[in-house]
Coordinates of C-alpha atoms and ligand atoms in Angstrom, one line a residue:
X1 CA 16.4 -14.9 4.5
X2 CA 16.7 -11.3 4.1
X3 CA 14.4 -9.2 6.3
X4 CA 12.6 -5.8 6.8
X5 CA 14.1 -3.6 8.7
X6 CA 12.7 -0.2 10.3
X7 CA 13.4 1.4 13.1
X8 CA 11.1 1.9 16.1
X9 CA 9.8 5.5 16.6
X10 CA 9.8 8.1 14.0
X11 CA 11.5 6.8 11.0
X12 CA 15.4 7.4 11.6
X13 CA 17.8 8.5 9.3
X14 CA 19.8 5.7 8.4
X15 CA 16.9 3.2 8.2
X16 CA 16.6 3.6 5.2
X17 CA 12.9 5.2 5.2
X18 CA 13.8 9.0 5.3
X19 CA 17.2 8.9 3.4
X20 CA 20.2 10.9 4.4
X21 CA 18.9 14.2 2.7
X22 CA 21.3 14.5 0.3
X23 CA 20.5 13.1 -3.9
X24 CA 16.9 11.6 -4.8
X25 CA 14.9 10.4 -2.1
X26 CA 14.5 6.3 -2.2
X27 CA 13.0 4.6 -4.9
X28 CA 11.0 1.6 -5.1
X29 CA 9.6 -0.9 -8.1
X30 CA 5.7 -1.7 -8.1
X31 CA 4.8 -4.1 -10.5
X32 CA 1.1 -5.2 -11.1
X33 CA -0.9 -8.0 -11.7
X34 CA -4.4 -7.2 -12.7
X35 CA -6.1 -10.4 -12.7
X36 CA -8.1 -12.3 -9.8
X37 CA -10.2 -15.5 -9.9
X38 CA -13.2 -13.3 -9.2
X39 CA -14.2 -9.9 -8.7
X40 CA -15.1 -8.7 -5.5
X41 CA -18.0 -7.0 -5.0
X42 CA -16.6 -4.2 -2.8
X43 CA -13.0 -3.9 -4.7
X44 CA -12.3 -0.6 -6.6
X45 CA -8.7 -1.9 -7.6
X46 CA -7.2 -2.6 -10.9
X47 CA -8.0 -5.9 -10.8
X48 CA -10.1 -8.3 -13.7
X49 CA -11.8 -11.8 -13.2
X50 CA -9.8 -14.4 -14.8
X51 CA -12.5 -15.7 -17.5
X52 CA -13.7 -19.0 -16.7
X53 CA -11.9 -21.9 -17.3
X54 CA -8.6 -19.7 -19.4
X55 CA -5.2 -19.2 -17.8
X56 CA -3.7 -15.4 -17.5
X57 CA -1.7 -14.4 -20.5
X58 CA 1.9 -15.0 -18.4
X59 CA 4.5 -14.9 -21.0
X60 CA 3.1 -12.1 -22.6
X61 CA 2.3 -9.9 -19.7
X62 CA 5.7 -11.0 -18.5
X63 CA 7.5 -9.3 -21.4
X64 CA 5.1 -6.4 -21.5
X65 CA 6.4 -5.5 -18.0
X66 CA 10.4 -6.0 -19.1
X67 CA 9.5 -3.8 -21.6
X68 CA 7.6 -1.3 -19.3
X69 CA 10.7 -1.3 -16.7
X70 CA 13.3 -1.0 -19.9
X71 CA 11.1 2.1 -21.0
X72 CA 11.1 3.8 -17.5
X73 CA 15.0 3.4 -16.6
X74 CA 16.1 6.5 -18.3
X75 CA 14.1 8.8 -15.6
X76 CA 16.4 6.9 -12.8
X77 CA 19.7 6.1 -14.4
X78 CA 22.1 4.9 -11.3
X79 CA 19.3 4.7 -9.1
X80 CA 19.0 1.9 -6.6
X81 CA 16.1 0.3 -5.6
X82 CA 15.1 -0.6 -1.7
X83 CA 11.5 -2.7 -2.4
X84 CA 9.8 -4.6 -4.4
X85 CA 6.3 -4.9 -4.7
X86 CA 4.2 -7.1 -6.5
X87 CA 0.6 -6.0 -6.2
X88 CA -2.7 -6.5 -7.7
X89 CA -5.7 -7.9 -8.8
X90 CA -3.6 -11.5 -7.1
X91 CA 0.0 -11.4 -8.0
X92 CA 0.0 -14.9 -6.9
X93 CA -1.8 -15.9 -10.1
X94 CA 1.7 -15.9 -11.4
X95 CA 3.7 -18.7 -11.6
X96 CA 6.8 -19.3 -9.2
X97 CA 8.6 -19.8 -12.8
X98 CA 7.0 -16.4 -14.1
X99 CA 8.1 -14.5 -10.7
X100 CA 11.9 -15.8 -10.9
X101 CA 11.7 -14.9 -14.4
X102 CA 10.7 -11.5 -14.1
X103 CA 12.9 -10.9 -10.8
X104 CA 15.5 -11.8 -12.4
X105 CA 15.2 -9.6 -15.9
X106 CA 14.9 -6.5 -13.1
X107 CA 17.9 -7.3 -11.3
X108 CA 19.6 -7.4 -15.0
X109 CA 18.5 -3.7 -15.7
X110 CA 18.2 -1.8 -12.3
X111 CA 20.2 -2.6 -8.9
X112 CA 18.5 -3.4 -6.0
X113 CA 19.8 -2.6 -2.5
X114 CA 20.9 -5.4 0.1
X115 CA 18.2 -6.7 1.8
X116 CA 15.4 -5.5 -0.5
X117 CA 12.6 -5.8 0.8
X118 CA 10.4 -7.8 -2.3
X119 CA 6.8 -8.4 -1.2
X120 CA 4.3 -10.2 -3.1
X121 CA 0.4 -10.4 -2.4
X122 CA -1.4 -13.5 -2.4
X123 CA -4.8 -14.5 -1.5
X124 CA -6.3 -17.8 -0.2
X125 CA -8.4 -20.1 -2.4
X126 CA -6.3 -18.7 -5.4
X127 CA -4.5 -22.4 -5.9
X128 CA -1.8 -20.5 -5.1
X129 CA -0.2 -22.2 -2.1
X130 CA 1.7 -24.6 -3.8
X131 CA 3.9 -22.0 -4.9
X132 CA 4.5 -20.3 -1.8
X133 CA 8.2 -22.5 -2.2
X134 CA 8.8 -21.1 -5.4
X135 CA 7.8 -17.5 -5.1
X136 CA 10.4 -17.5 -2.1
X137 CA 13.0 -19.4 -4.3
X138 CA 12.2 -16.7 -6.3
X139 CA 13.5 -14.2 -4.1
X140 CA 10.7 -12.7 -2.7
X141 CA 10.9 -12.7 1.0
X142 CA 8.0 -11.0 2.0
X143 CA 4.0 -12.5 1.3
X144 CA 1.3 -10.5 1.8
X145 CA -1.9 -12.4 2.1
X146 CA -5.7 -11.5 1.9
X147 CA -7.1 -12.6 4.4
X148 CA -9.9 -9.7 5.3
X149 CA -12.0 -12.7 7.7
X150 CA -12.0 -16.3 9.2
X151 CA -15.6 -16.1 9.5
X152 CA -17.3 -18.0 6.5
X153 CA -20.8 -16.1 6.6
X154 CA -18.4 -12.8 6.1
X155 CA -15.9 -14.1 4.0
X156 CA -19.9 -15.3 1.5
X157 CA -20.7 -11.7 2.0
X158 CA -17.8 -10.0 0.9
X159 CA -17.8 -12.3 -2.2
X160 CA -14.7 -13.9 -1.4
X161 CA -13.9 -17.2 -3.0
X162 CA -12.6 -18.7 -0.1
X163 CA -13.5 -19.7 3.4
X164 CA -11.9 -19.0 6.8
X165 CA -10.6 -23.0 6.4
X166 CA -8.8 -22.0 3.2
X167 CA -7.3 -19.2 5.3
X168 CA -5.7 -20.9 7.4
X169 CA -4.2 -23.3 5.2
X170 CA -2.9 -20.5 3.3
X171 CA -1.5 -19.1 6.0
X172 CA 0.3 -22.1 7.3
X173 CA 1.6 -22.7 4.1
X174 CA 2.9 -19.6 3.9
X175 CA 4.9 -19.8 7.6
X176 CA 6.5 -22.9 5.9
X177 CA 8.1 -20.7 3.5
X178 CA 8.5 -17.3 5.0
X179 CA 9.5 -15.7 8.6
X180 CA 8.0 -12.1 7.0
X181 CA 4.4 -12.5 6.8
X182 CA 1.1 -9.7 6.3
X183 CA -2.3 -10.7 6.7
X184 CA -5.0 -8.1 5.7
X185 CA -8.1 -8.6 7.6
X186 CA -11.1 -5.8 7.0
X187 CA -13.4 -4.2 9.9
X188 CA -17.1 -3.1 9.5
X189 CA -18.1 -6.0 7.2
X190 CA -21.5 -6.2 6.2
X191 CA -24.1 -7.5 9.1
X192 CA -20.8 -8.3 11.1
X193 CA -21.6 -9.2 15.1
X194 CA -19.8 -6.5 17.2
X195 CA -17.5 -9.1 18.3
X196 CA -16.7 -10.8 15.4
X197 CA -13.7 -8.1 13.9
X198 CA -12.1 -8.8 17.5
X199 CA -12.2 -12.7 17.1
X200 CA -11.0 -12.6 13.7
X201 CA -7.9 -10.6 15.2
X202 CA -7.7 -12.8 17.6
X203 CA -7.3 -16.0 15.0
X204 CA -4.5 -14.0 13.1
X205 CA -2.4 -13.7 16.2
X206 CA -2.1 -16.9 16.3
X207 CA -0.2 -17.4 13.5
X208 CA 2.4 -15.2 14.9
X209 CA 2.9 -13.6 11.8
X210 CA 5.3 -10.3 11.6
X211 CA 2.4 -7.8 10.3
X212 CA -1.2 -7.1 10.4
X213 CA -2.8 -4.9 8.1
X214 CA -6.8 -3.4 9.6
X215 CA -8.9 -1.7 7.0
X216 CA -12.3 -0.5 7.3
X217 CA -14.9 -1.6 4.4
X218 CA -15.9 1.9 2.9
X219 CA -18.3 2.1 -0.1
X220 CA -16.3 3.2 -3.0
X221 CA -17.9 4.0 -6.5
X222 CA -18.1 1.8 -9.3
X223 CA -18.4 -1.6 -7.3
X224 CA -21.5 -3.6 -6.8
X225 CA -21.6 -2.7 -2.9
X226 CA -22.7 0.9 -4.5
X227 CA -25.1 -0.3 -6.5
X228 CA -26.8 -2.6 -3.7
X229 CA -25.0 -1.2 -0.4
X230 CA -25.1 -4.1 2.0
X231 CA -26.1 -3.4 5.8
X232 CA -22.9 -2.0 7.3
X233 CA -22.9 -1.5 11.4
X234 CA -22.9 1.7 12.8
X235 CA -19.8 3.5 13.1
X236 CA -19.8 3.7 16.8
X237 CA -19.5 0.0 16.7
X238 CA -16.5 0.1 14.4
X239 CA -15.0 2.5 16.2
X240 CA -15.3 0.9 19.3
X241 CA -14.0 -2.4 17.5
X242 CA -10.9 -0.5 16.3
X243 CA -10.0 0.8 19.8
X244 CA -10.2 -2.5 21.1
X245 CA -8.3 -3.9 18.0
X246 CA -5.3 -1.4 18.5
X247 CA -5.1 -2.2 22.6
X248 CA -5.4 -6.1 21.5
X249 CA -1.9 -5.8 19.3
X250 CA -0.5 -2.8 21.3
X251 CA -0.7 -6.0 24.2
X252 CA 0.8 -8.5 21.9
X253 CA 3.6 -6.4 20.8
X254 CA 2.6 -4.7 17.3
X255 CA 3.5 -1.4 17.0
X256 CA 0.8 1.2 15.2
X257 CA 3.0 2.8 13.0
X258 CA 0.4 4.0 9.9
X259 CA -3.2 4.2 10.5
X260 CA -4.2 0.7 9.1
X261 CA -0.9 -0.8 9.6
X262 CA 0.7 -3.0 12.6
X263 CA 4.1 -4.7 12.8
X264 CA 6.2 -6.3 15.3
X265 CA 9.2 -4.3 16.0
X266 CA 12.0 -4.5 13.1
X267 CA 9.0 -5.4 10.7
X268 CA 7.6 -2.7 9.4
X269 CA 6.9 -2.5 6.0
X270 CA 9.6 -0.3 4.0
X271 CA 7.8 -0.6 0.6
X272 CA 5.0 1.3 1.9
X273 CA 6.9 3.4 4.5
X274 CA 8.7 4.5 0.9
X275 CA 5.3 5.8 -0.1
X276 CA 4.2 7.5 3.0
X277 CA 7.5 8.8 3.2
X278 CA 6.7 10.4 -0.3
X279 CA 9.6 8.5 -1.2
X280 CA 9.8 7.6 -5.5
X281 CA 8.0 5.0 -6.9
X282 CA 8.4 3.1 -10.6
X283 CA 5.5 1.4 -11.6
X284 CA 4.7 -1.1 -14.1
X285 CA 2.1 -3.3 -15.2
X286 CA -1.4 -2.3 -16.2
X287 CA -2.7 0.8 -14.4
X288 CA 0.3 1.2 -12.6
X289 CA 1.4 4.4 -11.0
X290 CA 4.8 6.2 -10.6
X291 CA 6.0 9.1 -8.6
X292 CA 9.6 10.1 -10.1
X293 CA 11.7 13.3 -8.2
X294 CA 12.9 15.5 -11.6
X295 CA 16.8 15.9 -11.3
X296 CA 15.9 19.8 -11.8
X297 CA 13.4 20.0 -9.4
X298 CA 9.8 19.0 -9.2
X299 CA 8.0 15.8 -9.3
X300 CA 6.3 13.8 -12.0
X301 CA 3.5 10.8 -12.2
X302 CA 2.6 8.7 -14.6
X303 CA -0.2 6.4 -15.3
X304 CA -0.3 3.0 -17.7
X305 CA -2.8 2.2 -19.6
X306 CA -5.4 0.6 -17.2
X307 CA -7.3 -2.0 -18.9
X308 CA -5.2 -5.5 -19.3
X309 CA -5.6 -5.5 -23.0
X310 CA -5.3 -2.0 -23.8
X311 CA -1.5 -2.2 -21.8
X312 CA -1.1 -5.6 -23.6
X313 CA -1.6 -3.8 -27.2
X314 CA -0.2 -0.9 -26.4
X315 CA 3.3 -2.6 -24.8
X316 CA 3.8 -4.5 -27.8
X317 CA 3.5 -0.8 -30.3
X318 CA 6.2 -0.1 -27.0
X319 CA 3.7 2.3 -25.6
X320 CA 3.3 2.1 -21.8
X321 CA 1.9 5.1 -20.1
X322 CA -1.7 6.4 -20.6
X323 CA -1.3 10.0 -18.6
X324 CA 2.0 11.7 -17.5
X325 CA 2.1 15.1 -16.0
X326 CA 4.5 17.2 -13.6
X327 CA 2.7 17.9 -10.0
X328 CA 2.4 21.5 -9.1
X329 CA 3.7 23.2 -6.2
X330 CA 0.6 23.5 -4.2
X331 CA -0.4 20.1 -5.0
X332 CA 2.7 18.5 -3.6
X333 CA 2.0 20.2 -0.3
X334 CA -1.3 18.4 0.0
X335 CA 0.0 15.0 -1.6
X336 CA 3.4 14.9 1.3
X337 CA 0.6 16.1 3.7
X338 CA -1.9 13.5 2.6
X339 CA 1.0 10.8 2.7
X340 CA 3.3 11.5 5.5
X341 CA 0.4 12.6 8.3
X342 CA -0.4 8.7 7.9
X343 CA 2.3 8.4 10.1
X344 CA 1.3 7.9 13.7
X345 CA 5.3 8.8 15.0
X346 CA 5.4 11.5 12.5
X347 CA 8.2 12.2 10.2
X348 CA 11.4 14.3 10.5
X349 CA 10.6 18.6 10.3
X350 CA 13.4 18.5 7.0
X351 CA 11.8 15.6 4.9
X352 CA 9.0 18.2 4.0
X353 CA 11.8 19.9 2.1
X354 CA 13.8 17.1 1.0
X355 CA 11.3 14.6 -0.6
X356 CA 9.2 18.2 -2.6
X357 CA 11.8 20.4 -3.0
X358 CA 10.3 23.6 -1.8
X359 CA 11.0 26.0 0.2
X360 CA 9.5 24.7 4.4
X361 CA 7.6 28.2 4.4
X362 CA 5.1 26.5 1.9
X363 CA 4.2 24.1 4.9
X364 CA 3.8 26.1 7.8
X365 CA 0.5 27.8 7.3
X366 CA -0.8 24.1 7.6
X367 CA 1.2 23.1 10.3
X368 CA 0.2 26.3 12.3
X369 CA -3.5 25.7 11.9
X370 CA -3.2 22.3 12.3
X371 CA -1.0 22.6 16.0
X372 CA -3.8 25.4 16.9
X373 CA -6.9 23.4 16.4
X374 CA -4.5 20.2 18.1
X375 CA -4.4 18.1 15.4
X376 CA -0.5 18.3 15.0
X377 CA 2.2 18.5 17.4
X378 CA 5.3 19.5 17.3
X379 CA 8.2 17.5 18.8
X380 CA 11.7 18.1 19.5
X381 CA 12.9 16.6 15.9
X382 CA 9.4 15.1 14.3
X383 CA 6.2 16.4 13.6
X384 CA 3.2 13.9 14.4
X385 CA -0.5 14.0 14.3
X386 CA -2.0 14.1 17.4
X387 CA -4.6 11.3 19.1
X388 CA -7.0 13.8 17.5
X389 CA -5.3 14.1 14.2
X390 CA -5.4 10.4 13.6
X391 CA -9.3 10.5 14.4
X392 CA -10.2 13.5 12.2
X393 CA -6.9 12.6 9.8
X394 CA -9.3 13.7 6.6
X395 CA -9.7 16.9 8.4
X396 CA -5.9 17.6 9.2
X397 CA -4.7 16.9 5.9
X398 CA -7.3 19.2 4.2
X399 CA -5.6 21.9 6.1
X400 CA -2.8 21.5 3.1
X401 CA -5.0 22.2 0.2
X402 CA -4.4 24.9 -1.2
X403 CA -5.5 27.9 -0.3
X404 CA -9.5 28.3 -1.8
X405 CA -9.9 24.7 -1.7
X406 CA -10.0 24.5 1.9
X407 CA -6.2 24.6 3.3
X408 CA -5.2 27.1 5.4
X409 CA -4.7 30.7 4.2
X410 CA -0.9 31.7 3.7
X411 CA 0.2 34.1 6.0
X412 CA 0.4 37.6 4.9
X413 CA 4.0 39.0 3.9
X414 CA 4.6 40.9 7.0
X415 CA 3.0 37.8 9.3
Ligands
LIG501 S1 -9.1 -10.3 -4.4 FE1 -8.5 -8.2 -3.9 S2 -7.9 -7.3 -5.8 FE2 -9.0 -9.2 -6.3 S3 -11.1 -8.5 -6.6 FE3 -11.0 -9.1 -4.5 S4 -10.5 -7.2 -3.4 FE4 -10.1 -6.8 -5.5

């Protein structure tokens, strides 16, 4: 089975991550899959509760996407492609038949590398285990899995529709199929024992799986958790939770290579390493979004229609994106900033140059400001964030604003 494969320490050229400097930096394929058997009442994702008791619209979504990816190629003729990602809402919804479909209409239109990387998401409870075979048949080689808790009373809190039973079985269903395996487990759950983030780390090592993925629950807009927060712990007791999380997996072996993200060595994850490497991105599906490098210079995004119908009616008039615009100089300082600081080994002092195409002067102010207050460091070949960086990360990378929105002030001519 093919792997991932990163190397240890700041991202090396010739992993594949930071790209030899010369052409476009590295592109990637996301592909989404806005549907899930229920909403969750914290989730702020594209995603849309599967109506009860009717199937997703598969074929028809399927040949929307062929003919979002057809409409895309011209903006990366003779392009490769390192990862694949199928993301969601619960890609796993799909059928294994609807995956090696699909797979297979990309790798008719767009060539992707050896070993590419393809990760798809799943989540437990979403009858989805059963086709664990097939999505790896398929050719994906990499599941992702939703884990968030084992603990039932969590799991009934967060809304999820399954318990920490279903889980498991998911899990070990997976391992039958696949030696590259993410679970995402969440910290700071509503009413959550101090202890109980630490035991549910605990359970997921003993799958032995290649990658852990830690996020805090955060209130975000638009979800029912901000129309009737729940009771959240203190954030000193998250905190603490998270330092002993990271010295629990730094002792098993994980590196800490992004600030939510752990993998045992050679298993990082390259799809997103792409992103916070502010590598290029396609994106299709509803909602999706793409980052494309501009042969001239410059960077564009793009946006697809968000709602499942509206991308369903629009793909068939062979309309697919909602928004597109080019991303201005200052704001591509602050996006590689807000990307690449996410880092906790830093990235390479030339990629700020490479991946935006500006001239490095445009980063120092921030870099300065940020290696006075020692939030940055700077290292014989990388730049990193420092122990304090990663703590106050929303603080460092506001330093590369622009200028009157809060980043640092450019330095005057003679400076
Ligand atoms: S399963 Fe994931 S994507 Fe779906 S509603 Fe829940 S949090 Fe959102």
């Amino acid at each position: 089975m093919v792997t991932a494969s990163a190397g240890r320490g700041p991202i090396a050229a010739g992993t594949g991550a930071e790209g030899d400097g010369a052409g476009p930096p590295p592109l990637s394929l996301y592909i989404h899959v806005p549907w899930c058997i229920r909403k969750c009442p914290y989730c702020d994702f594209n995603s849309h509760a599967v109506p009860a008791g009717e199937a997703i619209p598969e074929e028809a979504y399927l040949d929307a996407l062929i003919g979002d990816l057809e409409s895309t190629l011209p903006a990366v003729w003779g392009r490769t492609v390192r990862s694949v990602f199928f993301g969601g809402g619960t890609p796993g919804l799909l059928s294994g038949r609807g995956v090696a479909r699909l797979l297979a209409e990309v790798r008719a239109r767009i060539t992707l590398e050896p070993g590419c990387e393809i990760t798809l998401e799943t989540n437990p409870g979403a009858l989805e285990e059963g086709r664990y075979a097939a999505f790896r048949d398929a050719g994906v080689n990499r599941l992702s899995i939703g884990v968030q808790s084992f603990d039932d009373a969590s799991l009934r809190r967060l809304g999820r529709v399954h318990d920490g039973g279903q889980a498991e079985r998911a899990i070990e269903s997976a391992l039958r199929s696949f030696d590259n395996v993410n679970l995402d487990l969440m910290i700071g759950l509503p009413d959550q024992a101090e202890t109980a983030a630490h035991q549910d780390v605990v359970r997921a090592l003993g799958f032995g799986t290649t990658h852990l993925s830690v996020y805090q629950l955060t209130i975000e807009a638009n979800t029912v958790f901000a129309k009737f927060p729940p009771r959240l712990p203190e954030e000193d007791v998250v905190a603490r939770a998270q330092e002993e999380i990271d010295g629990l997996l730094a002792q098993a072996g994980f590196e800490h290579y992004e600030v939510s993200a752990y993998a045992r060595s050679g298993r990082r994850c390259r799809h997103n390493l792409n992103y916070w490497t502010f590598g290029d991105y396609l994106g299709i599906g509803a909602g999706a979004h793409a980052k494309i490098s501009l042969p001239g210079g410059g960077v564009r995004r793009e946006e697809r229609f968000r709602a499942p119908d509206s991308y369903l009616r629009n793909a068939a008039q062979g309309r697919f994106v909602s928004q597109r615009r080019t991303v201005a100089a200052d704001d591509l300082v602050f996006e590689f900033a807000l990307n690449a600081f996410r880092l906790r080994d830093g990235f390479a002092p030339a990629l700020f140059a490479e991946r935006t195409g500006l001239d490095p002067t445009k980063f120092e102010p921030g870099l300065r400001e940020g290696v006075r207050r020692g939030l940055i460091a700077r290292h014989p070949g990388r730049i990193a964030p420092t122990g304090l960086g990663m703590r106050f990360l929303n603080d460092l990378q506001a330093l590369f604003l622009p200028a009157g929105e809060g980043g640092a002030p450019e330095p005057a001519a003679d400076s």
